[in-house]
Amino acid sequence: MASSTLICETQPWKDLKSHVEDIKKTHLRELLSDTDRCKSMVVDFDGITLDYSRQRATPGTMDNLYNLAEAAHLKEKIDRMFNGEHINSTENRSVLHVALRAPRDAVMQSDGKNVVPDVWNVLDKIKDFSERVRNGSWVGATGKALTDVISVGIGGSFLGPLFVHTALQTDPEASKCATGRQLRFLANVDPIDVARNIAGLKPETTLVVVVSKTFTTAETMLNARTLRAWISKELGPSAVAKHMVAVSTNLMLVEKFGIDPNNAFAFWDWVGGRYSVCSAVGVLPLSLQYGFTVVDKFLKGASSIDQHFYSAPFEKNLPVLLGMLSVWNVSFFGYPARAILPYSQALEKFAPHIQQVSMESNGKGVSIDGKPLPFETGEIDFGEPGTNGQHSFYQLIHQGRVIPCDFIGVVKSQQPVYLEGEVVNNHDELMSNFFAQPDALAYGKTPEELQKENVLQHLIPHKTFSGNRPSLSLLLSSLDAYKIGQLLAIYEHRVAVQGFIWGINSFDQWGVELGKSLATQVRKQLHASRVKGEPVEGFNFSTTTMLTKYLKESSEVPANPPTILPRI
Ligand SMILES: O=P(O)(O)OC[C@H]1O[C@H](O)[C@H](O)[C@@H](O)[C@@H]1O
């Protein structure tokens, strides 16, 4: 479906450009007074309700957006993804993370091969391995059970698993399954992160899972070597076989590193790093912590959204609606950011994960055919759980810049608290804010209203809220493993929808390469200066000055040190 026509050259795009000028004249207060309009903007699917009536949009806007989706060949692009075509054209790969959570009997093809049996082979292997570790039949070098796991990985090999782990931690079923166990994540190459990860752990009861799609990522490999040294120092090098396993697409490099290939869990190049949480990347550490049964529910939740995304008409299709509305906000209103605001502490790592999924996928400057784009793609994603964010950055969202917000609420708390004599229970208190904030943003407060409240004249400008600030609300019936899977898949597909409409490749990430190669040059220089005393050369004035200062002020760093590990 690759067409060299840019989406901004199509008639629906031009129609939306003129339509937005009309919408700009209408305040959300007016739009919200139209009950029929509001009714048409609520969609339910499998325990999730989306209310997008606080978007600056009318049913007419939606019709224009459906036309835009048609001009972008959105349905064909979704089909091509599910059919395993090489839609990641710059890497010549399929994009099949949906196969990672497909039912055992499903058929999904990549390069003429049904990949679902391969997926289930690995899932079965994870189930078996995690059960053996959890029930103590796989033990460490000294015969002790491995109760603690450190998952070493960065980017897509870290953020998704961390989000799911954090979300499951307080789920009653999952937390029961995790009794007596710990799961930690080592991502940053900063040695402080190593120190924090190993603090309080003993090598003899720790299993290290090295997670890297490529098995070449500098940070992960150095951290893996560091933990290998931590284990070997205490238990001897032969202990590594019992205490280190790997998740990768590059099994040759896993073996070269010294990990037994029998203890490696594969995935495939048709899984993008940031879309890999449903592969062994997430499933292995999460199964070690919570057991495979819980993780299987998470996969089933994601799968439920996959089927919905594939088959539901656009007017009822959650990821499609969300994606189209984001395009509307970014490309037609010019809003540069999007706030992800879950009213659940369990979702505290959701925004950081979606930050990678969205910004690495859609922050592109050219079309999928390589044409420079005359419009911006992607948005700045950020967020914090409510109510914490309210006491931090909401001021800017209410009276400063306009930032479309996603409010995510949960009907039943994972951990309800009731206090005798309180007006409401603790979860209702949280949810009072979830319901209030979107209206505060939409309606605002006028000077006339303030006058009626006898607010001092000179304070009226400061206390005025312009309102007309868009948001959407997602209400989940609960927050168990299944729902967490659904939420993940909704956002993954939403990001894809945006990319499909903008006509970009959401599945490559060339923009991360330049910094990496420049770091290689700096690494060489640091080595040459520390070991051979060579002066800093080949950099611009600024970098030379800073590097020289850094080396001078850390001259006590030994040139050829023995292994020294953090002591904390
Ligand atoms: O899993 P790995 O191969 O170690 O890659 C880890 C991460 O590093 C890269 O720089 C990419 O930007 C990410 O998309 C990727 O998830």
Coordinates of C-alpha atoms and ligand atoms in Angstrom, one line a residue:
M1 CA 0.0 0.0 0.0
A2 CA 3.1 2.2 0.0
S3 CA 2.0 5.3 -1.9
S4 CA 4.2 8.2 -2.6
T5 CA 1.4 10.7 -2.0
L6 CA 1.9 12.2 1.5
I7 CA -1.2 12.1 3.6
C8 CA -1.2 15.9 3.9
E9 CA -1.7 16.1 0.1
T10 CA -5.1 14.2 0.3
Q11 CA -8.5 15.8 0.3
P12 CA -9.5 14.5 3.8
W13 CA -6.4 16.2 5.3
K14 CA -7.3 19.4 3.6
D15 CA -10.9 19.1 4.7
L16 CA -9.8 18.6 8.3
K17 CA -7.5 21.7 8.0
S18 CA -10.5 23.8 7.2
H19 CA -12.8 22.0 9.6
V20 CA -10.4 22.6 12.6
E21 CA -10.9 26.4 12.0
D22 CA -14.6 26.0 12.7
I23 CA -14.0 23.8 15.7
K24 CA -11.6 26.4 17.2
K25 CA -14.6 28.8 17.4
T26 CA -16.6 26.3 19.6
H27 CA -15.8 26.0 23.3
L28 CA -15.9 22.5 24.9
R29 CA -18.6 23.9 27.2
E30 CA -20.9 24.1 24.2
L31 CA -19.9 20.7 22.8
L32 CA -20.6 19.0 26.1
S33 CA -24.1 20.5 26.3
D34 CA -25.1 18.4 23.3
T35 CA -26.1 15.1 24.9
D36 CA -26.6 13.2 21.6
R37 CA -23.0 14.1 20.6
C38 CA -21.7 13.0 24.0
K39 CA -23.7 9.7 23.7
S40 CA -22.1 9.0 20.4
M41 CA -18.6 9.4 21.9
V42 CA -18.7 6.6 24.5
V43 CA -17.5 3.2 23.4
D44 CA -17.4 0.0 25.5
F45 CA -15.4 -3.1 24.9
D46 CA -14.7 -6.1 27.2
G47 CA -14.7 -4.2 30.5
I48 CA -13.2 -1.0 29.2
T49 CA -15.2 2.2 28.6
L50 CA -13.7 5.1 26.5
D51 CA -15.4 8.5 26.7
Y52 CA -14.0 10.9 24.2
S53 CA -16.7 13.5 24.5
R54 CA -14.1 16.0 25.9
Q55 CA -12.2 16.0 22.7
R56 CA -12.6 19.1 20.6
A57 CA -14.5 17.2 18.0
T58 CA -18.0 16.7 16.7
P59 CA -19.6 13.7 14.9
G60 CA -18.6 15.7 11.7
T61 CA -15.0 15.7 12.8
M62 CA -15.2 11.9 13.3
D63 CA -16.5 11.5 9.8
N64 CA -13.7 13.5 8.4
L65 CA -11.2 11.4 10.4
Y66 CA -12.7 8.2 9.1
N67 CA -12.2 9.7 5.6
L68 CA -8.6 10.4 6.5
A69 CA -8.2 6.8 7.7
E70 CA -9.5 5.6 4.4
A71 CA -7.2 7.9 2.5
A72 CA -4.3 6.5 4.5
H73 CA -5.4 2.9 3.7
L74 CA -5.6 2.3 7.5
K75 CA -7.6 -1.0 7.2
E76 CA -5.2 -2.4 4.6
K77 CA -2.2 -1.4 6.7
I78 CA -3.7 -3.2 9.8
D79 CA -4.3 -6.3 7.7
R80 CA -0.8 -6.2 6.3
M81 CA 0.6 -6.1 9.8
F82 CA -1.5 -9.1 10.9
N83 CA -0.6 -10.9 7.7
G84 CA 3.0 -10.7 8.5
E85 CA 4.0 -8.6 5.5
H86 CA 7.3 -6.7 5.8
I87 CA 5.8 -3.4 6.8
N88 CA 9.0 -2.5 8.6
S89 CA 10.5 -1.8 5.2
T90 CA 13.7 -0.2 6.3
E91 CA 14.6 -3.3 8.2
N92 CA 12.8 -5.6 5.8
R93 CA 10.8 -7.3 8.6
S94 CA 7.3 -8.3 9.6
V95 CA 5.7 -6.7 12.6
L96 CA 4.0 -9.5 14.4
H97 CA 4.0 -8.8 18.1
V98 CA 0.3 -9.8 17.9
A99 CA 1.5 -13.4 17.3
L100 CA 3.2 -13.4 20.7
R101 CA -0.2 -13.6 22.4
A102 CA -2.2 -15.5 19.8
P103 CA -4.0 -18.6 20.9
R104 CA -2.1 -21.9 20.5
D105 CA -4.2 -22.9 17.5
A106 CA -4.0 -19.6 15.6
V107 CA -2.1 -19.3 12.4
M108 CA 0.0 -16.2 11.8
Q109 CA 2.6 -16.2 9.0
S110 CA 5.9 -14.5 8.6
D111 CA 7.9 -15.3 5.4
G112 CA 5.5 -18.2 4.6
K113 CA 5.9 -19.9 8.0
N114 CA 3.3 -20.1 10.8
V115 CA 5.1 -18.6 13.7
V116 CA 2.5 -19.4 16.4
P117 CA 4.0 -22.9 17.1
D118 CA 7.4 -21.3 17.7
V119 CA 5.9 -18.8 20.1
W120 CA 4.2 -21.6 22.1
N121 CA 7.4 -23.7 22.2
V122 CA 9.1 -20.8 24.0
L123 CA 6.1 -20.2 26.2
D124 CA 6.0 -23.9 27.2
K125 CA 9.7 -23.7 27.9
I126 CA 9.3 -20.6 30.1
K127 CA 6.4 -22.3 31.9
D128 CA 8.5 -25.4 32.6
F129 CA 11.6 -23.4 33.6
S130 CA 9.8 -20.9 35.8
E131 CA 7.9 -23.7 37.6
R132 CA 11.2 -25.5 38.3
V133 CA 12.8 -22.3 39.7
R134 CA 9.7 -21.4 41.7
N135 CA 9.2 -24.9 43.2
G136 CA 12.9 -25.3 44.0
S137 CA 13.8 -28.1 41.6
W138 CA 16.2 -25.8 39.8
V139 CA 18.6 -24.6 42.4
G140 CA 21.7 -22.5 42.5
A141 CA 25.3 -23.6 42.7
T142 CA 25.2 -24.1 46.5
G143 CA 21.9 -26.1 46.3
K144 CA 19.8 -23.2 47.5
A145 CA 16.5 -22.1 45.9
L146 CA 16.7 -19.0 43.6
T147 CA 14.2 -16.6 45.2
D148 CA 15.5 -13.4 43.6
V149 CA 15.7 -12.4 40.0
I150 CA 17.5 -9.5 38.4
S151 CA 16.4 -8.8 34.9
V152 CA 19.2 -7.0 33.0
G153 CA 18.1 -5.1 30.0
I154 CA 17.4 -1.6 28.7
G155 CA 14.8 0.2 26.5
G156 CA 12.3 -2.3 25.2
S157 CA 14.0 -5.0 27.1
F158 CA 13.2 -3.2 30.3
L159 CA 10.4 -0.7 30.3
G160 CA 7.5 -3.0 29.3
P161 CA 8.4 -5.7 31.8
L162 CA 8.9 -3.1 34.5
F163 CA 5.4 -1.6 33.8
V164 CA 3.7 -5.0 34.0
H165 CA 5.7 -6.0 37.1
T166 CA 4.7 -2.8 38.9
A167 CA 1.1 -3.1 37.9
L168 CA 0.9 -6.7 39.1
Q169 CA 2.7 -6.2 42.4
T170 CA -0.4 -5.2 44.3
D171 CA -2.9 -7.4 42.4
P172 CA -4.1 -9.8 45.1
E173 CA -3.8 -13.0 43.0
A174 CA -0.4 -12.0 41.6
S175 CA 1.1 -10.8 44.9
K176 CA 0.1 -14.1 46.5
C177 CA 1.9 -16.0 43.8
A178 CA 5.0 -13.8 44.4
T179 CA 5.3 -14.5 48.1
G180 CA 8.9 -14.8 49.2
R181 CA 10.2 -13.7 45.8
Q182 CA 11.8 -10.5 44.4
L183 CA 12.1 -9.2 40.9
R184 CA 14.5 -6.3 40.2
F185 CA 15.5 -4.6 37.0
L186 CA 19.0 -3.4 36.1
A187 CA 18.9 -1.1 33.1
N188 CA 21.2 1.9 33.4
V189 CA 24.9 1.4 32.8
D190 CA 25.5 3.8 35.7
P191 CA 27.3 1.7 38.3
I192 CA 24.9 3.1 40.9
D193 CA 22.1 1.0 39.3
V194 CA 24.2 -2.1 39.8
A195 CA 24.8 -1.1 43.4
R196 CA 21.1 -0.6 44.0
N197 CA 20.2 -3.9 42.3
I198 CA 22.5 -6.1 44.2
A199 CA 22.0 -4.4 47.6
G200 CA 20.7 -6.9 50.0
L201 CA 20.9 -9.8 47.6
K202 CA 23.2 -12.8 47.7
P203 CA 24.5 -14.4 44.5
E204 CA 23.7 -17.9 45.8
T205 CA 19.9 -17.2 45.8
T206 CA 19.9 -14.9 42.8
L207 CA 19.0 -15.7 39.1
V208 CA 20.1 -13.2 36.5
V209 CA 18.1 -13.0 33.3
V210 CA 20.1 -11.1 30.6
V211 CA 17.5 -9.6 28.2
S212 CA 18.6 -8.2 24.9
K213 CA 17.1 -8.6 21.5
T214 CA 20.5 -8.0 19.8
F215 CA 22.8 -9.1 22.6
T216 CA 25.1 -6.3 21.6
T217 CA 23.6 -3.3 23.5
A218 CA 26.6 -1.7 25.3
E219 CA 24.8 -1.0 28.6
T220 CA 23.2 -4.4 28.9
M221 CA 26.4 -6.3 28.0
L222 CA 28.5 -4.4 30.5
N223 CA 25.8 -4.9 33.2
A224 CA 25.7 -8.6 32.4
R225 CA 29.5 -8.9 32.6
T226 CA 29.3 -7.0 36.0
L227 CA 26.7 -9.4 37.4
R228 CA 28.7 -12.4 36.0
A229 CA 31.7 -11.1 37.9
W230 CA 29.5 -10.7 41.0
I231 CA 28.4 -14.3 40.8
S232 CA 31.8 -15.7 39.9
K233 CA 33.6 -13.8 42.6
E234 CA 31.5 -15.4 45.3
L235 CA 30.6 -18.8 43.8
G236 CA 33.2 -19.4 41.2
P237 CA 32.9 -19.2 37.4
S238 CA 31.1 -22.6 37.1
A239 CA 28.2 -21.1 39.0
V240 CA 27.3 -18.9 36.1
A241 CA 25.5 -21.9 34.3
K242 CA 23.0 -22.1 37.2
H243 CA 22.7 -18.4 37.9
M244 CA 22.5 -16.8 34.5
V245 CA 20.0 -17.3 31.7
A246 CA 19.2 -15.2 28.6
V247 CA 16.5 -13.9 26.4
S248 CA 17.5 -12.9 22.9
T249 CA 17.0 -13.2 19.2
N250 CA 20.8 -13.7 18.9
L251 CA 21.4 -17.1 20.4
M252 CA 24.9 -17.3 18.9
L253 CA 26.1 -14.3 21.0
V254 CA 24.3 -15.7 24.1
E255 CA 26.5 -18.8 23.8
K256 CA 29.6 -16.7 23.2
F257 CA 28.9 -14.8 26.4
G258 CA 29.0 -18.1 28.3
I259 CA 25.4 -18.8 28.9
D260 CA 24.2 -22.4 28.0
P261 CA 22.0 -22.2 24.9
N262 CA 19.6 -24.6 26.7
N263 CA 19.0 -21.8 29.1
A264 CA 18.3 -19.2 26.4
F265 CA 14.8 -18.2 25.6
A266 CA 14.4 -17.1 22.0
F267 CA 12.3 -14.5 20.2
W268 CA 12.4 -13.3 16.7
D269 CA 13.3 -10.3 14.5
W270 CA 9.6 -9.7 13.7
V271 CA 9.2 -8.5 17.3
G272 CA 10.3 -4.9 17.8
G273 CA 12.1 -4.2 21.0
R274 CA 9.5 -1.8 22.4
Y275 CA 6.8 -4.3 21.4
S276 CA 8.5 -7.2 23.0
V277 CA 7.0 -7.4 26.5
C278 CA 4.7 -10.3 25.5
S279 CA 7.7 -12.3 24.3
A280 CA 10.2 -14.0 26.6
V281 CA 11.5 -10.5 27.3
G282 CA 8.6 -9.9 29.7
V283 CA 7.1 -13.4 30.0
L284 CA 10.2 -15.0 31.5
P285 CA 11.0 -12.6 34.4
L286 CA 7.3 -12.1 35.1
S287 CA 6.6 -15.9 35.2
L288 CA 9.5 -16.3 37.5
Q289 CA 8.0 -13.8 39.8
Y290 CA 4.2 -14.5 39.5
G291 CA 4.0 -17.9 37.9
F292 CA 3.0 -18.6 34.3
T293 CA -0.7 -18.8 35.1
V294 CA -0.9 -15.1 36.0
V295 CA 1.2 -14.1 33.0
D296 CA -1.0 -16.2 30.7
K297 CA -3.9 -14.0 31.7
F298 CA -1.9 -10.9 30.8
L299 CA -1.3 -12.4 27.3
K300 CA -5.0 -13.2 26.9
G301 CA -5.9 -9.6 27.8
A302 CA -3.6 -8.4 25.1
S303 CA -5.0 -10.9 22.6
S304 CA -8.5 -9.8 23.3
I305 CA -7.6 -6.3 22.1
D306 CA -5.7 -7.7 19.1
Q307 CA -8.9 -9.4 17.9
H308 CA -10.9 -6.2 18.6
F309 CA -8.4 -4.0 16.8
Y310 CA -8.4 -6.4 13.8
S311 CA -12.1 -6.8 13.4
A312 CA -14.1 -4.0 15.1
P313 CA -15.5 -1.3 12.9
F314 CA -13.6 1.9 13.3
E315 CA -16.4 3.7 15.2
K316 CA -16.2 1.1 17.9
N317 CA -12.5 0.3 17.7
L318 CA -10.7 1.6 20.8
P319 CA -7.1 1.8 19.4
V320 CA -8.3 3.3 16.1
L321 CA -10.4 6.0 17.8
L322 CA -7.6 6.8 20.2
G323 CA -5.0 6.9 17.4
M324 CA -7.2 9.1 15.1
L325 CA -7.9 11.5 18.0
S326 CA -4.2 11.9 18.7
V327 CA -3.6 12.6 15.0
W328 CA -6.4 15.2 15.2
N329 CA -4.7 16.9 18.2
V330 CA -1.2 16.8 16.9
S331 CA -1.6 17.5 13.2
F332 CA -4.6 19.9 13.2
F333 CA -4.6 21.6 16.6
G334 CA -0.8 21.5 16.8
Y335 CA -0.7 20.3 20.4
P336 CA 2.9 19.0 20.9
A337 CA 2.4 16.7 23.9
R338 CA 0.1 14.2 25.5
A339 CA -0.2 13.5 29.2
I340 CA -0.9 9.9 30.4
L341 CA -2.5 10.2 33.7
P342 CA -3.5 6.9 35.4
Y343 CA -5.5 7.2 38.6
S344 CA -3.8 4.1 39.9
Q345 CA -0.4 3.9 41.6
A346 CA -0.1 0.4 40.1
L347 CA 0.2 2.1 36.7
E348 CA 3.1 4.3 37.8
K349 CA 5.4 2.8 35.2
F350 CA 2.8 2.9 32.4
A351 CA 3.7 6.4 31.1
P352 CA 7.5 5.7 30.9
H353 CA 6.7 2.6 28.9
I354 CA 4.4 4.3 26.5
Q355 CA 6.9 7.1 26.2
Q356 CA 9.2 4.6 24.4
V357 CA 6.4 2.8 22.5
S358 CA 5.1 6.1 21.2
M359 CA 8.1 8.4 20.9
E360 CA 10.5 5.9 19.4
S361 CA 7.9 4.7 17.0
N362 CA 6.4 7.9 15.8
G363 CA 9.1 10.6 16.2
K364 CA 10.1 10.5 12.6
G365 CA 11.0 13.1 10.0
V366 CA 10.4 11.3 6.7
S367 CA 7.6 9.2 5.2
I368 CA 7.9 5.4 4.9
D369 CA 9.1 6.1 1.3
G370 CA 11.8 8.4 2.6
K371 CA 10.2 11.7 1.7
P372 CA 10.8 14.6 4.1
L373 CA 7.5 15.4 5.9
P374 CA 6.1 18.9 5.8
F375 CA 4.3 18.2 9.1
E376 CA 5.3 17.0 12.6
T377 CA 4.7 13.4 13.7
G378 CA 4.7 11.9 17.2
E379 CA 4.1 13.8 20.4
I380 CA 5.9 14.3 23.7
D381 CA 4.4 11.7 26.0
F382 CA 4.8 12.1 29.7
G383 CA 2.8 11.3 32.8
E384 CA 2.5 10.4 36.4
P385 CA -0.2 8.8 38.4
G386 CA -3.1 10.9 39.7
T387 CA -3.3 12.4 42.2
N388 CA 0.4 13.0 42.4
G389 CA 0.6 14.8 39.1
Q390 CA -2.1 17.2 40.3
H391 CA 0.3 18.6 42.9
S392 CA 3.1 18.9 40.4
F393 CA 2.5 19.7 36.7
Y394 CA -1.2 20.1 36.4
Q395 CA -0.9 23.9 36.9
L396 CA 0.6 24.2 33.4
I397 CA -2.1 21.9 32.0
H398 CA -4.9 24.0 33.5
Q399 CA -3.7 27.5 32.9
G400 CA -0.5 27.3 30.8
R401 CA -0.1 25.2 27.6
V402 CA -2.8 23.0 26.2
I403 CA -1.9 19.3 26.6
P404 CA -4.5 16.7 25.7
C405 CA -4.8 14.3 28.6
D406 CA -5.6 10.6 28.9
F407 CA -7.3 10.0 32.2
I408 CA -7.2 6.3 33.1
G409 CA -9.3 5.1 36.0
V410 CA -10.2 1.8 37.6
V411 CA -13.6 0.8 39.0
K412 CA -12.4 -1.7 41.6
S413 CA -9.2 -1.0 43.4
Q414 CA -6.6 -3.7 43.8
Q415 CA -6.3 -2.8 47.4
P416 CA -9.4 -1.1 48.8
V417 CA -9.2 0.7 52.1
Y418 CA -12.3 1.7 54.2
L419 CA -12.0 3.9 57.3
E420 CA -14.8 4.1 59.7
G421 CA -16.3 7.6 59.8
E422 CA -14.7 8.9 56.5
V423 CA -17.0 10.5 54.0
V424 CA -15.9 8.1 51.3
N425 CA -13.6 5.1 51.0
N426 CA -10.0 5.8 49.9
H427 CA -10.5 4.6 46.3
D428 CA -13.6 6.8 46.0
E429 CA -11.5 9.7 47.2
L430 CA -8.9 9.0 44.4
M431 CA -11.7 8.6 41.8
S432 CA -13.3 11.9 42.8
N433 CA -10.3 13.5 41.3
F434 CA -10.4 11.2 38.2
F435 CA -14.0 12.5 37.5
A436 CA -13.3 16.1 38.5
Q437 CA -10.2 16.9 36.5
P438 CA -11.5 16.4 33.0
D439 CA -14.4 18.8 33.7
A440 CA -12.1 21.3 35.2
L441 CA -10.0 21.2 32.0
A442 CA -13.0 21.3 29.7
Y443 CA -15.2 23.9 31.4
G444 CA -12.7 26.1 33.1
K445 CA -13.9 29.0 35.2
T446 CA -15.0 32.4 33.8
P447 CA -14.4 35.9 35.2
E448 CA -18.1 36.3 35.6
E449 CA -18.3 33.2 37.7
L450 CA -15.5 34.5 39.9
Q451 CA -17.2 37.9 40.2
K452 CA -20.3 36.2 41.5
E453 CA -18.2 34.5 44.1
N454 CA -16.9 37.9 45.2
V455 CA -13.3 37.2 44.3
L456 CA -11.2 40.3 44.6
Q457 CA -10.9 42.1 41.3
H458 CA -7.2 42.0 41.0
L459 CA -7.2 38.2 41.5
I460 CA -9.7 37.5 38.9
P461 CA -7.2 37.1 36.0
H462 CA -5.1 34.8 38.1
K463 CA -8.1 32.6 39.1
T464 CA -9.6 32.5 35.6
F465 CA -9.4 29.1 33.8
S466 CA -9.9 29.3 30.0
G467 CA -11.1 25.7 29.9
N468 CA -11.6 24.2 26.4
R469 CA -8.7 21.8 27.1
P470 CA -9.3 18.4 25.6
S471 CA -9.0 15.0 27.4
L472 CA -10.3 11.5 27.1
S473 CA -11.2 9.0 29.8
L474 CA -10.7 5.3 29.9
L475 CA -12.4 3.5 32.7
L476 CA -11.3 -0.1 33.4
S477 CA -13.5 -2.5 35.4
S478 CA -10.5 -3.7 37.4
L479 CA -6.8 -3.9 37.2
D480 CA -5.9 -7.6 37.0
A481 CA -3.4 -9.3 34.7
Y482 CA -6.0 -9.5 31.9
K483 CA -6.8 -5.8 32.1
I484 CA -3.1 -4.9 32.2
G485 CA -2.7 -6.8 28.9
Q486 CA -5.6 -5.1 27.4
L487 CA -4.3 -1.6 28.3
L488 CA -0.9 -2.4 26.9
A489 CA -2.3 -3.6 23.6
I490 CA -4.6 -0.6 23.2
Y491 CA -1.7 1.8 23.5
E492 CA 0.6 -0.3 21.2
H493 CA -2.1 -0.3 18.5
R494 CA -3.0 3.3 19.0
V495 CA 0.6 4.3 18.3
A496 CA 0.6 2.1 15.1
V497 CA -2.6 3.7 14.0
Q498 CA -1.1 7.1 14.3
G499 CA 2.0 6.0 12.3
F500 CA -0.2 4.4 9.6
I501 CA -2.2 7.6 9.2
W502 CA 0.9 9.8 9.1
G503 CA 2.4 7.4 6.5
I504 CA 5.7 6.7 8.5
N505 CA 7.5 3.6 9.6
S506 CA 6.6 3.2 13.3
F507 CA 8.7 0.1 13.6
D508 CA 12.3 1.3 13.1
Q509 CA 14.4 3.6 15.3
W510 CA 17.4 4.9 13.3
G511 CA 17.4 8.0 15.4
V512 CA 19.1 6.2 18.3
E513 CA 22.2 5.2 16.3
L514 CA 24.1 8.4 16.0
G515 CA 24.6 9.0 19.7
K516 CA 25.7 5.4 20.1
S517 CA 28.5 5.7 17.5
L518 CA 29.7 9.0 19.0
A519 CA 29.9 7.3 22.4
T520 CA 32.2 4.7 20.8
Q521 CA 34.6 7.4 19.9
V522 CA 34.5 8.9 23.4
R523 CA 35.0 5.4 25.0
K524 CA 38.1 4.9 22.9
Q525 CA 39.4 8.3 23.9
L526 CA 38.8 7.6 27.6
H527 CA 40.7 4.3 27.4
A528 CA 43.6 5.9 25.5
S529 CA 43.9 8.8 28.0
R530 CA 43.6 6.7 31.1
V531 CA 45.9 3.9 30.0
K532 CA 48.4 5.6 27.8
G533 CA 48.0 9.2 28.9
E534 CA 47.0 10.3 25.4
P535 CA 45.6 13.8 25.1
V536 CA 42.0 14.4 24.0
E537 CA 42.0 14.7 20.2
G538 CA 39.5 14.7 17.3
F539 CA 36.6 16.4 19.1
N540 CA 35.3 19.9 18.8
F541 CA 36.3 22.7 21.3
S542 CA 33.4 22.2 23.6
T543 CA 33.7 18.4 23.9
T544 CA 37.6 18.6 24.2
T545 CA 37.3 21.1 27.0
M546 CA 34.7 19.1 28.9
L547 CA 36.5 15.7 28.4
T548 CA 39.9 17.1 29.4
K549 CA 38.3 18.6 32.6
Y550 CA 36.6 15.3 33.4
L551 CA 39.9 13.3 32.9
K552 CA 41.9 15.8 35.0
E553 CA 39.4 15.8 37.9
S554 CA 39.2 12.0 38.0
S555 CA 42.9 11.4 37.6
E556 CA 42.8 9.1 40.6
V557 CA 40.9 6.5 38.6
P558 CA 43.3 3.5 38.2
A559 CA 44.4 2.7 34.6
N560 CA 44.3 -1.1 34.8
P561 CA 42.2 -1.9 37.9
P562 CA 41.3 -5.3 39.3
T563 CA 37.6 -6.1 39.5
I564 CA 35.9 -3.9 42.1
L565 CA 32.2 -4.3 42.8
P566 CA 29.9 -2.0 44.7
R567 CA 29.7 -2.6 48.4
I568 CA 26.4 -1.4 49.8
Ligands
LIG1 O1 17.1 -5.4 23.4 P1 18.3 -4.7 22.9 O2 18.8 -5.3 21.6 O3 19.4 -4.8 24.0 O4 17.9 -3.2 22.7 C1 17.5 -2.4 23.7 C2 17.1 -1.0 23.2 O5 18.1 -0.3 22.6 C3 18.1 0.4 21.4 O6 18.9 1.5 21.4 C4 16.7 0.8 20.9 O7 16.5 2.1 20.9 C5 15.5 0.2 21.7 O8 14.5 0.1 20.8 C6 15.9 -1.1 22.2 O9 14.8 -1.6 22.9

